[in-house]
Coordinates of C-alpha atoms in Angstrom, one line a residue:
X1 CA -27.9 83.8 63.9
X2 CA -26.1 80.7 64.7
X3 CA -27.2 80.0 67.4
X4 CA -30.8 78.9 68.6
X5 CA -32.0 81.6 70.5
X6 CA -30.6 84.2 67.7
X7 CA -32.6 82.6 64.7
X8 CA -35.8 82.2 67.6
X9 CA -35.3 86.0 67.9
X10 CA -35.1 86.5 64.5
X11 CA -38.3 84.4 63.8
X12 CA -40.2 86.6 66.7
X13 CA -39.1 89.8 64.9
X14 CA -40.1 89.1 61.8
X15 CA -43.4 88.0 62.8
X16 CA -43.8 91.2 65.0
X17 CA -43.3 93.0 61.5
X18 CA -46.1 91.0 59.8
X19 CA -48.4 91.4 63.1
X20 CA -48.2 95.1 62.3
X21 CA -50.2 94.7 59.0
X22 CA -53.4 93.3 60.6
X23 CA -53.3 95.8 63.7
X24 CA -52.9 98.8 61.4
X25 CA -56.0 98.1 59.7
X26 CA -57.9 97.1 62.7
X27 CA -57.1 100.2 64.4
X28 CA -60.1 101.9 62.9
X29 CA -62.3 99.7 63.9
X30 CA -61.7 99.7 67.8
X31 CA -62.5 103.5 67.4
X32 CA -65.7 103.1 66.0
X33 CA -66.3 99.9 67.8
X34 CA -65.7 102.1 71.0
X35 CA -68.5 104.4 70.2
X36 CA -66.6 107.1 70.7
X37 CA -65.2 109.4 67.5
X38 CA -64.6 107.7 63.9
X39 CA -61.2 107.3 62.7
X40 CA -62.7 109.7 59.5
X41 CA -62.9 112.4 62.4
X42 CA -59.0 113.5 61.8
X43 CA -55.9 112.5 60.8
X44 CA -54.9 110.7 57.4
X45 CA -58.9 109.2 57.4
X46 CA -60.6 112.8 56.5
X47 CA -59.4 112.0 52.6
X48 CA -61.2 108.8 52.9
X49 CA -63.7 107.8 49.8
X50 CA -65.5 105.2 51.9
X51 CA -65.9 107.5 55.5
X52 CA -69.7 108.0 54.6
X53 CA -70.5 103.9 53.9
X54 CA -71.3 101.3 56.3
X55 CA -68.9 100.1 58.7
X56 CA -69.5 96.4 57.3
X57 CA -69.2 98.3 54.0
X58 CA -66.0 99.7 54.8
X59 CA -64.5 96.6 56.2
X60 CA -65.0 94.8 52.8
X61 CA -63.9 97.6 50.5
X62 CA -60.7 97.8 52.8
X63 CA -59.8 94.3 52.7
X64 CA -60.8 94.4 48.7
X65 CA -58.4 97.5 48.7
X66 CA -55.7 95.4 50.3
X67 CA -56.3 92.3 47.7
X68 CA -56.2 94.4 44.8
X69 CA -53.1 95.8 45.6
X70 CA -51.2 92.3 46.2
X71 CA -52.7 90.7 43.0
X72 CA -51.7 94.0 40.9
X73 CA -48.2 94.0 42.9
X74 CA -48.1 90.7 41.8
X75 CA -49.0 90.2 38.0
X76 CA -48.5 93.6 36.5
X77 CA -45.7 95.6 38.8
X78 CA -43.2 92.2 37.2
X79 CA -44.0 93.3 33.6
X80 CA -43.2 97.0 34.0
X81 CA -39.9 96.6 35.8
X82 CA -38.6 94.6 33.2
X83 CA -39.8 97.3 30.8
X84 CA -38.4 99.7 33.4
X85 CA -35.2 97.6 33.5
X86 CA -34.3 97.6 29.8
X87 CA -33.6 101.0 30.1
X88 CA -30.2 100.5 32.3
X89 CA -31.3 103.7 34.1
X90 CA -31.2 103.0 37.8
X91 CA -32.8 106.5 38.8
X92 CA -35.8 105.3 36.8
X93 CA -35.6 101.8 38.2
X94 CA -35.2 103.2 41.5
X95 CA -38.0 106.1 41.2
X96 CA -40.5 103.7 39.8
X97 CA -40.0 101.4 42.9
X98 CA -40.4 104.7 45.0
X99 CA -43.9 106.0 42.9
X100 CA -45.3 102.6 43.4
X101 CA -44.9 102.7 47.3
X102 CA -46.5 106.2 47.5
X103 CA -49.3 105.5 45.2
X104 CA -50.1 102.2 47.4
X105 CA -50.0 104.7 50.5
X106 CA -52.5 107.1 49.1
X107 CA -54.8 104.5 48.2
X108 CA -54.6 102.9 52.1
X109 CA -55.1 106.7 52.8
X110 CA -58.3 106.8 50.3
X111 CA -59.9 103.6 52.2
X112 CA -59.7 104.6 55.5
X113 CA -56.2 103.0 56.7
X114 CA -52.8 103.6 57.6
X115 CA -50.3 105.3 54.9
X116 CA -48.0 103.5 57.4
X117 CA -49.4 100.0 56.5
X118 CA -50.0 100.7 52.9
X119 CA -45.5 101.1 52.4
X120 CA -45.5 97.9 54.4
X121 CA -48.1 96.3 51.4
X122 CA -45.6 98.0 49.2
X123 CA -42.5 96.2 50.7
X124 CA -44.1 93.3 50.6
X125 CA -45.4 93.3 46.8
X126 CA -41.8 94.6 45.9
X127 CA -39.7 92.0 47.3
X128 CA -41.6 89.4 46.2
X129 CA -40.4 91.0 42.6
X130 CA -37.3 89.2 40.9
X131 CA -35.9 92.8 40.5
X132 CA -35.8 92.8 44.7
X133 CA -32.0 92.5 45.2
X134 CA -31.2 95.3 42.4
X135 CA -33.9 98.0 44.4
X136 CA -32.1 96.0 47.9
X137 CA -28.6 97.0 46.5
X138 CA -30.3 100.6 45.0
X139 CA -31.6 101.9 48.4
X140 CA -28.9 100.3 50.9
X141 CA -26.5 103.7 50.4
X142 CA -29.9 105.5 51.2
X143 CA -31.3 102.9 54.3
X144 CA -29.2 104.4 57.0
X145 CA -30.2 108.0 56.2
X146 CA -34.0 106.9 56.0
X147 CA -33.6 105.1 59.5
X148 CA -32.1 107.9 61.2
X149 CA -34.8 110.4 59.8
X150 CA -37.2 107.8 61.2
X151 CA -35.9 107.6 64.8
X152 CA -35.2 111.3 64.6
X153 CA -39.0 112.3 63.8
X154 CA -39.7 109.9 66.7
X155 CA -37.6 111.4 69.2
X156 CA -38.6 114.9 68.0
X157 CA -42.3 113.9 69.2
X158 CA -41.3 112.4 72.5
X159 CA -42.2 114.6 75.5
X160 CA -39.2 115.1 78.1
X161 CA -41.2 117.6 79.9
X162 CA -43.5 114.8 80.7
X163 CA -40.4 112.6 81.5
X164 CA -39.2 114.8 84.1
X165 CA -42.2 115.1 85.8
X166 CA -43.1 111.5 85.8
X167 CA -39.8 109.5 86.4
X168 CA -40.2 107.1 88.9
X169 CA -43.5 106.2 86.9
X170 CA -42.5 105.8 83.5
X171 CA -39.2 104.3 84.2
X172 CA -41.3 102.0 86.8
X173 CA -43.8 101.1 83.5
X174 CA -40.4 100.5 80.9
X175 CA -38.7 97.9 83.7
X176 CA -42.1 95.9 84.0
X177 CA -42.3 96.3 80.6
X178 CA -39.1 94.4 80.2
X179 CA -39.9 92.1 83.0
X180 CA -43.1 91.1 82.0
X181 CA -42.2 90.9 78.3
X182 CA -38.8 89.0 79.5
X183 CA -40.9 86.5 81.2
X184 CA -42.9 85.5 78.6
X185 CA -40.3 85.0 76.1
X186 CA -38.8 83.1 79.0
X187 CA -41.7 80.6 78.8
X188 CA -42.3 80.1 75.5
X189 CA -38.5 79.4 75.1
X190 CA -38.8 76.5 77.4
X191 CA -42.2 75.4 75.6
X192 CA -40.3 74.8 72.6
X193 CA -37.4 73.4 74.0
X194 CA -34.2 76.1 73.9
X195 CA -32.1 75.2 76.1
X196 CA -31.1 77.1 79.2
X197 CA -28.5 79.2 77.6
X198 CA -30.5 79.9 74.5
X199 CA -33.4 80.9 76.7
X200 CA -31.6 83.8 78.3
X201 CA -30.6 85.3 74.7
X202 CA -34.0 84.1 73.5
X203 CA -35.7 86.4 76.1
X204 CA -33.0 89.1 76.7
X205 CA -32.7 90.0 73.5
X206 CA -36.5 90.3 73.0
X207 CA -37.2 92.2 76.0
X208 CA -37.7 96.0 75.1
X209 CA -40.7 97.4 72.8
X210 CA -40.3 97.8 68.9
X211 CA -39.8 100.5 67.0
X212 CA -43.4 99.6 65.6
X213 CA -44.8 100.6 68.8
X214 CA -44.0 104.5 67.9
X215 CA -46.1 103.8 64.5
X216 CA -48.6 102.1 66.1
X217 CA -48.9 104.6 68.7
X218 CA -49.0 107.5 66.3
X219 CA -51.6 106.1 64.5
X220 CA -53.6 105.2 67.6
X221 CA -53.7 108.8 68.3
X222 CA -55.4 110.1 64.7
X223 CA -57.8 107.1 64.6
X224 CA -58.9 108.2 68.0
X225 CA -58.1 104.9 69.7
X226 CA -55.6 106.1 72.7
X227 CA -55.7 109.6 74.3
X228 CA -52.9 112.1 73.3
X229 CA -51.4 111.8 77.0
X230 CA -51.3 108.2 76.9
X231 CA -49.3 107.9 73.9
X232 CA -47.1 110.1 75.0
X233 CA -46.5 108.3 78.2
X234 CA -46.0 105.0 76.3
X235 CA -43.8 106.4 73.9
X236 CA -41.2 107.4 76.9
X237 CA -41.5 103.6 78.5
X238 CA -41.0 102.4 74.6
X239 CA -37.9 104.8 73.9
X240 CA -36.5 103.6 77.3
X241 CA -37.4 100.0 76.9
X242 CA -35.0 100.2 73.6
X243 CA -32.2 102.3 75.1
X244 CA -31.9 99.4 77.7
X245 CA -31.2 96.4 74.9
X246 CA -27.3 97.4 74.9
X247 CA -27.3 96.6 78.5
X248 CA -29.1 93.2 77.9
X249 CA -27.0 92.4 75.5
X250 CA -23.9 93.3 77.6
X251 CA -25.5 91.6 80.7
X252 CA -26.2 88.4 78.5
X253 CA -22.7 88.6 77.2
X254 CA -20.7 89.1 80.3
X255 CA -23.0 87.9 83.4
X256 CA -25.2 84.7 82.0
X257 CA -23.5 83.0 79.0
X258 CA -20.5 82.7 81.1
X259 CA -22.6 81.3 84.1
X260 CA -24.3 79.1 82.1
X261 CA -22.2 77.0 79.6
X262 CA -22.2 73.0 79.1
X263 CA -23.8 72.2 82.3
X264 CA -27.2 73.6 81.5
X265 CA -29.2 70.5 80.6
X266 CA -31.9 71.1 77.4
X267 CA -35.7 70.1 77.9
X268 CA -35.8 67.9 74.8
X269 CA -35.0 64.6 75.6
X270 CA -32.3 62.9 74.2
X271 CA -31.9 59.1 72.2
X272 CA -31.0 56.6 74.5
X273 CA -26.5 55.5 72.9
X274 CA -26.7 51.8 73.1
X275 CA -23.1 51.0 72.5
X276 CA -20.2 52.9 73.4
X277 CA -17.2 54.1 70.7
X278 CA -13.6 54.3 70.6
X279 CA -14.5 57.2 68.1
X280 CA -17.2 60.1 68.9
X281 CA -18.4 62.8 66.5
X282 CA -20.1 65.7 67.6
X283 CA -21.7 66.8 64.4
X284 CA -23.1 65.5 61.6
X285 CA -23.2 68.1 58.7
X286 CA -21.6 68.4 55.4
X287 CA -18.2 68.4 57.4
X288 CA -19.3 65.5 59.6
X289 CA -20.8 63.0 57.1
X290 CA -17.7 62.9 55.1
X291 CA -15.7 61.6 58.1
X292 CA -18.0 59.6 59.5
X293 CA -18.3 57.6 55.9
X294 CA -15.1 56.9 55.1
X295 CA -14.0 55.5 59.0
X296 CA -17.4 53.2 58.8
X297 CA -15.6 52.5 55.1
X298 CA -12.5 51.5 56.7
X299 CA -14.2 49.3 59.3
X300 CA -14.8 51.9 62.5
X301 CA -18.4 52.2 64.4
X302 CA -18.4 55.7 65.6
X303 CA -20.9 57.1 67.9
X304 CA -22.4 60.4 66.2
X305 CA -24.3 62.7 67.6
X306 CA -26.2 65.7 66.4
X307 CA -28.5 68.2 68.1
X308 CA -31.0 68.4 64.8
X309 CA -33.8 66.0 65.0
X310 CA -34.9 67.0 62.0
X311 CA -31.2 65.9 60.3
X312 CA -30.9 63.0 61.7
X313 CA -34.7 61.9 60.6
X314 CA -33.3 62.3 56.8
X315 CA -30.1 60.8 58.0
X316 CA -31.7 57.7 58.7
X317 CA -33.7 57.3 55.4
X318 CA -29.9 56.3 54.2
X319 CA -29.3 53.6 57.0
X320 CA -27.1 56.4 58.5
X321 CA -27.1 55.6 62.4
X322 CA -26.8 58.9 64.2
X323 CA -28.2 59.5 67.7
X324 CA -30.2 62.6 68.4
X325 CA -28.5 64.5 71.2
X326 CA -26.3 68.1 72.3
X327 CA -22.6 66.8 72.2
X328 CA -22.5 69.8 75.0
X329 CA -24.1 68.0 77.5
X330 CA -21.8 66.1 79.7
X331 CA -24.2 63.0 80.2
X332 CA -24.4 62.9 76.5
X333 CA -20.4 62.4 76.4
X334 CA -20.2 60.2 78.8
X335 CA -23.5 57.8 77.4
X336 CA -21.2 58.0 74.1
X337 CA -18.4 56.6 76.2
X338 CA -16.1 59.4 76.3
X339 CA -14.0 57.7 79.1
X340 CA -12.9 55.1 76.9
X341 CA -12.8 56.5 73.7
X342 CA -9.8 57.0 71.8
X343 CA -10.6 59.8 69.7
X344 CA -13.1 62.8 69.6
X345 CA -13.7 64.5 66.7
X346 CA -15.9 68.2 66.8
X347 CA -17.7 68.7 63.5
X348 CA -20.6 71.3 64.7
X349 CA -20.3 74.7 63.0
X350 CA -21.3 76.7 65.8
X351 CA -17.9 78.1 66.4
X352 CA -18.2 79.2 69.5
X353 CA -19.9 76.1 71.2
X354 CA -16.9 74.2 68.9
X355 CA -14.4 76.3 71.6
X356 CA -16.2 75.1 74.6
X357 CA -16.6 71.5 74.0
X358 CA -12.7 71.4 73.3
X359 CA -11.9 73.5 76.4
X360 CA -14.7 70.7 77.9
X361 CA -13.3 67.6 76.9
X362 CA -9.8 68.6 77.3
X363 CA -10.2 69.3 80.6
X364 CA -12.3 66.6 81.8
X365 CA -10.6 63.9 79.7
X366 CA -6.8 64.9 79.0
X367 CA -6.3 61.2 77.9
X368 CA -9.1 61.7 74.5
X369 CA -7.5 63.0 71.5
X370 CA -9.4 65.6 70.0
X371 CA -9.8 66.3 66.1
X372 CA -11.5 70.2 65.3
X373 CA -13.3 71.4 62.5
X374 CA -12.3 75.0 62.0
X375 CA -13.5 78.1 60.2
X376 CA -10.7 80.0 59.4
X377 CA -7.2 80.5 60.6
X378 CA -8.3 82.7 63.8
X379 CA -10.6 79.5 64.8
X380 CA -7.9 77.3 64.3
X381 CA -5.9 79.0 66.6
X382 CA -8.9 79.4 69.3
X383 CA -9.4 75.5 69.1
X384 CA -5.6 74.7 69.4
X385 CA -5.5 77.2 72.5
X386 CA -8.7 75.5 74.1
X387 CA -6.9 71.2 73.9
X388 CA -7.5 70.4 70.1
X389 CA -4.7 68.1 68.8
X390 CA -5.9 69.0 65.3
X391 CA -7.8 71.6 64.0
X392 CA -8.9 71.2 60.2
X393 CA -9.7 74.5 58.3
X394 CA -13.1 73.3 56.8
X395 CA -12.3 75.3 53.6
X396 CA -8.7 74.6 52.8
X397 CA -8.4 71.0 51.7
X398 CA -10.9 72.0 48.5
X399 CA -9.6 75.1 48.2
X400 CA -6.1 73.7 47.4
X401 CA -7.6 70.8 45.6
X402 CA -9.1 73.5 42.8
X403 CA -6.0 75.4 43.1
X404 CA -4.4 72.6 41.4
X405 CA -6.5 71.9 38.7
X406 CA -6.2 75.8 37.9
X407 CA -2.4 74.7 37.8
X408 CA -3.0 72.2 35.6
X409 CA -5.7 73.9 33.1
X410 CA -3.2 76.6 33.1
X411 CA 0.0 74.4 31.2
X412 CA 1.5 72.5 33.9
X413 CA 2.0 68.9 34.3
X414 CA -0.2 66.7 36.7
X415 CA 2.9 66.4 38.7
X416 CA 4.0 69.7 39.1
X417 CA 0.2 70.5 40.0
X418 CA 0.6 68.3 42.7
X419 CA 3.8 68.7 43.6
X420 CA 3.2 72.3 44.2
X421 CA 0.2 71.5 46.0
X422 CA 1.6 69.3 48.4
X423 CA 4.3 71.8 48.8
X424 CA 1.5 74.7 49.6
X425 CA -0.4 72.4 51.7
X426 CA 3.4 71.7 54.2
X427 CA 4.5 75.4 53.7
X428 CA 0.9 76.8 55.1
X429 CA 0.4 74.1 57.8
X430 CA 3.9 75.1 59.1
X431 CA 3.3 78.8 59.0
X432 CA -0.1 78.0 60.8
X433 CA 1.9 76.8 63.8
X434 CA 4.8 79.7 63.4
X435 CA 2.3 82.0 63.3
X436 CA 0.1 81.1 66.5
X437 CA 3.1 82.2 68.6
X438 CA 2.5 85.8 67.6
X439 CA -1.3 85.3 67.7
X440 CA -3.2 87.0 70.8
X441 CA -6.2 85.9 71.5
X442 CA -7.5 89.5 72.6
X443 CA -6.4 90.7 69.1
X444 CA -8.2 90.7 65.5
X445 CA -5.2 89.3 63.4
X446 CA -5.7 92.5 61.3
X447 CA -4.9 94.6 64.3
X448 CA -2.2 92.5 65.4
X449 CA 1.2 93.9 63.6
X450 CA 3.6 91.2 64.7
X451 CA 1.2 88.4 63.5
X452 CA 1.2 90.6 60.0
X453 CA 4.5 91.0 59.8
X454 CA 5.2 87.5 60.0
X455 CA 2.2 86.1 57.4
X456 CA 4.2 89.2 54.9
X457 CA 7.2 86.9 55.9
X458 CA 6.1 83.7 55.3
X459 CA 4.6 84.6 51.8
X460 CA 7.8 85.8 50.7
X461 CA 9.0 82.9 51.3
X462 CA 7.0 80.7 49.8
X463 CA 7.1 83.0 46.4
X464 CA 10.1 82.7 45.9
X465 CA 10.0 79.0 46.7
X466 CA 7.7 78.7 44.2
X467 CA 10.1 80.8 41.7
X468 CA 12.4 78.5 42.3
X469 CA 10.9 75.7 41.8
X470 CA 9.3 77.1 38.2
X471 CA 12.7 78.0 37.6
X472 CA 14.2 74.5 37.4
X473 CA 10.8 73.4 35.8
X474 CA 12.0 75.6 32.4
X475 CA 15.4 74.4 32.2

């Protein structure tokens, strides 16, 4: 999710959700549109109230069904959970929540449409409730079980029988499936501008069929829309669309992204830099902004530059001057004046992208000192490894800063505070180098026992520092 074509994918999956709503009740209405046998024919439809009415009839008591249910979701379901709550029982709270999704289900059922879409109306009304993270946390021990029963029923109704007699055609269908699905994610990433890199994820990731497809399909089937045989046959290229995502994924990981790093060029153009800097930073968030105010403070014109147009449009309401451009790209840098500059400083929070520009800029320009905001201790290592001079754990400086004015509301002087601050601040800064010669790169640190032997180590010895030092405080 933080990178472009992750939160693109995201977006396209969550409207492939939605999309399921409107589908699922116009279903239906292709059958009987078709001429061929009603939806009321079979299925969940025979219990329908409104089978015998007009199809215009049906179509506005359906979509009256639907309204009813968000309004009533949305004005009355609020006032008896709170009741509900009171209680302090969560097996009420939770069965409530669960009686409220069936009924909604039945009364899809009762107008002609999918139980299917009326748990999705159900999810929807519920989690626009204030009581959503409560039934979230309720149900989360009980969401992998309900997921599994889910893809178990659907592999349960797929037909092997029909998979071995049909192989070169269905796995023939699933790979233009991909392809042709691939594609099109491939274009619209470039329509809106991902770059190259972000494309491939954008569109890899995307490639295979939904699990919605097997509901859809199902439903198909009863409302007399697709032939038995063909749903069966496009349930098989589904199911093997899906089982070929971890291969994507791995493809993505280990064949592309490595293939195409900072010399992939983005479609979006970029602000023409009209002066060059001795100082450059590459990123202008809430780590960013604070260093590039107080060197303009001091009397220092750096050259920023952020990839968020967006950002840098607020940014400039405040007489901020930021130029809009990927600090990735090497034209970028050396626009920015890179060649010449003194000092590069890498304030983006992708921390991935963070490694690469280091590696980057190190390599290309040995002479630039480079300054690295850092996530945690593993990234700190990671940047120091890749040509940062510095690496500055984004966290830490604030983190010790409230640490002593715990000190302080807790008894102690406003020089001890410090002086125990400062002391912290040297010890862990030290133990940050001492520990990065155990640190291995192909390790988790909490896998690595030398590295955890050694951080045991170095807190011992700054305990009984600190024991010390109170020590002499008392006498």
């Amino acid at each position: 999710m933080r990178t472009e074509g992750g939160q693109s994918a995201f977006g396209v999956l969550l409207f492939q959700d939605i999309a399921v709503i409107p589908i699922l009740a116009l279903l239906p209405f292709l059958a009987i549109g078709a001429g061929g046998e009603s939806a009321s024919g079979s299925g969940h439809a025979t219990s329908s109230l409104i089978a015998d009415y007009p199809a215009w009839a049906q179509a506005v008591l359906t979509l009256s069904a639907v309204a009813i249910v968000i309004l009533v979701g949305r004005y009355l379901t609020r006032p008896a959970f709170r009741i509900i709550a009171r209680t302090g029982l969560r097996e009420l709270f939770l069965g409530s929540a669960l009686l409220l999704v069936i009924l909604i289900a039945m009364l899809m059922s009762y107008v002609g449409l999918s139980p299917a879409l009326g748990t999705f109306l159900a999810g929807v009304v519920l989690a626009d409730s204030e009581y959503r993270h409560e039934l979230e946390s309720d149900l989360a021990s009980s969401k992998g079980l309900l997921l599994g029963v889910f893809f178990i029923t659907v592999g349960a109704g797929i037909d092997f029988d029909l998979l071995m007699a049909q192989p070169v055609q269905i796995v023939s269908a699933a790979l233009a499936l991909i392809a042709l699905k691939g594609a099109i994610l491939w274009l619209l990433g470039t329509a809106f501008g991902l770059r190259q890199r972000e494309r491939w994820l954008f569109s890899m990731s995307l490639a295979q069929a939904g699990e919605f497809a097997f509901v859809l399909l199902t439903f198909a089937v009863s409302s007399h829309v697709l032939a038995p045989d063909i749903a069966a046959f496009t349930s098989l290229v589904v199911a093997l669309s899906m089982l070929a995502t971890p291969a994507l994924l791995l493809t993505y990981e280990h064949v592309v992204a490595p293939r195409v790093r900072l010399g992939d060029t983005p479609d979006r153009g970029h602000d023409t830099i009209k002066e060059e800097g001795s100082v450059i930073i590459a990123g202008m968030g809430r780590f960013g902004q604070i260093v590039q105010r107080m060197l303009v403070m001091t009397g220092y014109k750096p050259v920023v530059l952020d990839s968020s147009a967006e950002h840098i449009d607020s940014l400039r309401k405040f007489g901020i001057d930021v130029y809009y451009g990927d600090a990735v790209r090497p034209d970028m840098l050396v626009a920015a004046g890179i060649a010449n500059a003194k000092l590069f400083i890498v304030a983006i929070d992708d921390r991935e992208r963070a490694v690469e520009l280091v590696d980057f800029v190190h390599r290309r320009y040995p002479q630039v000192k480079i300054l690295a905001r850092a996530a945690d201790r593993d990234h700190v290592y990671r940047l120091c490894a890749a040509g940062a001079d510095t690496a500055f754990r984004e966290m830490f400086g604030s983190s010790v800063a409230m640490a002593k004015s715990a000190l302080v509301e807790l008894g102690h002087s406003d020089e001890d505070a410090e002086r125990k601050a400062r002391a912290f601040d040297e010890h862990d800064t030290a133990g940050l180098r001492h520990l990065m010669e155990v640190w291995d790169a192909e390790l988790d640190v909490f896998s690595n026992p030398t590295y955890i032997a050694r951080a045991k180590s170095r807190s011992d010895e700054f305990a009984e520092l600190m024991a010390q030092d109170e020590e002499e405080r008392e006498r």
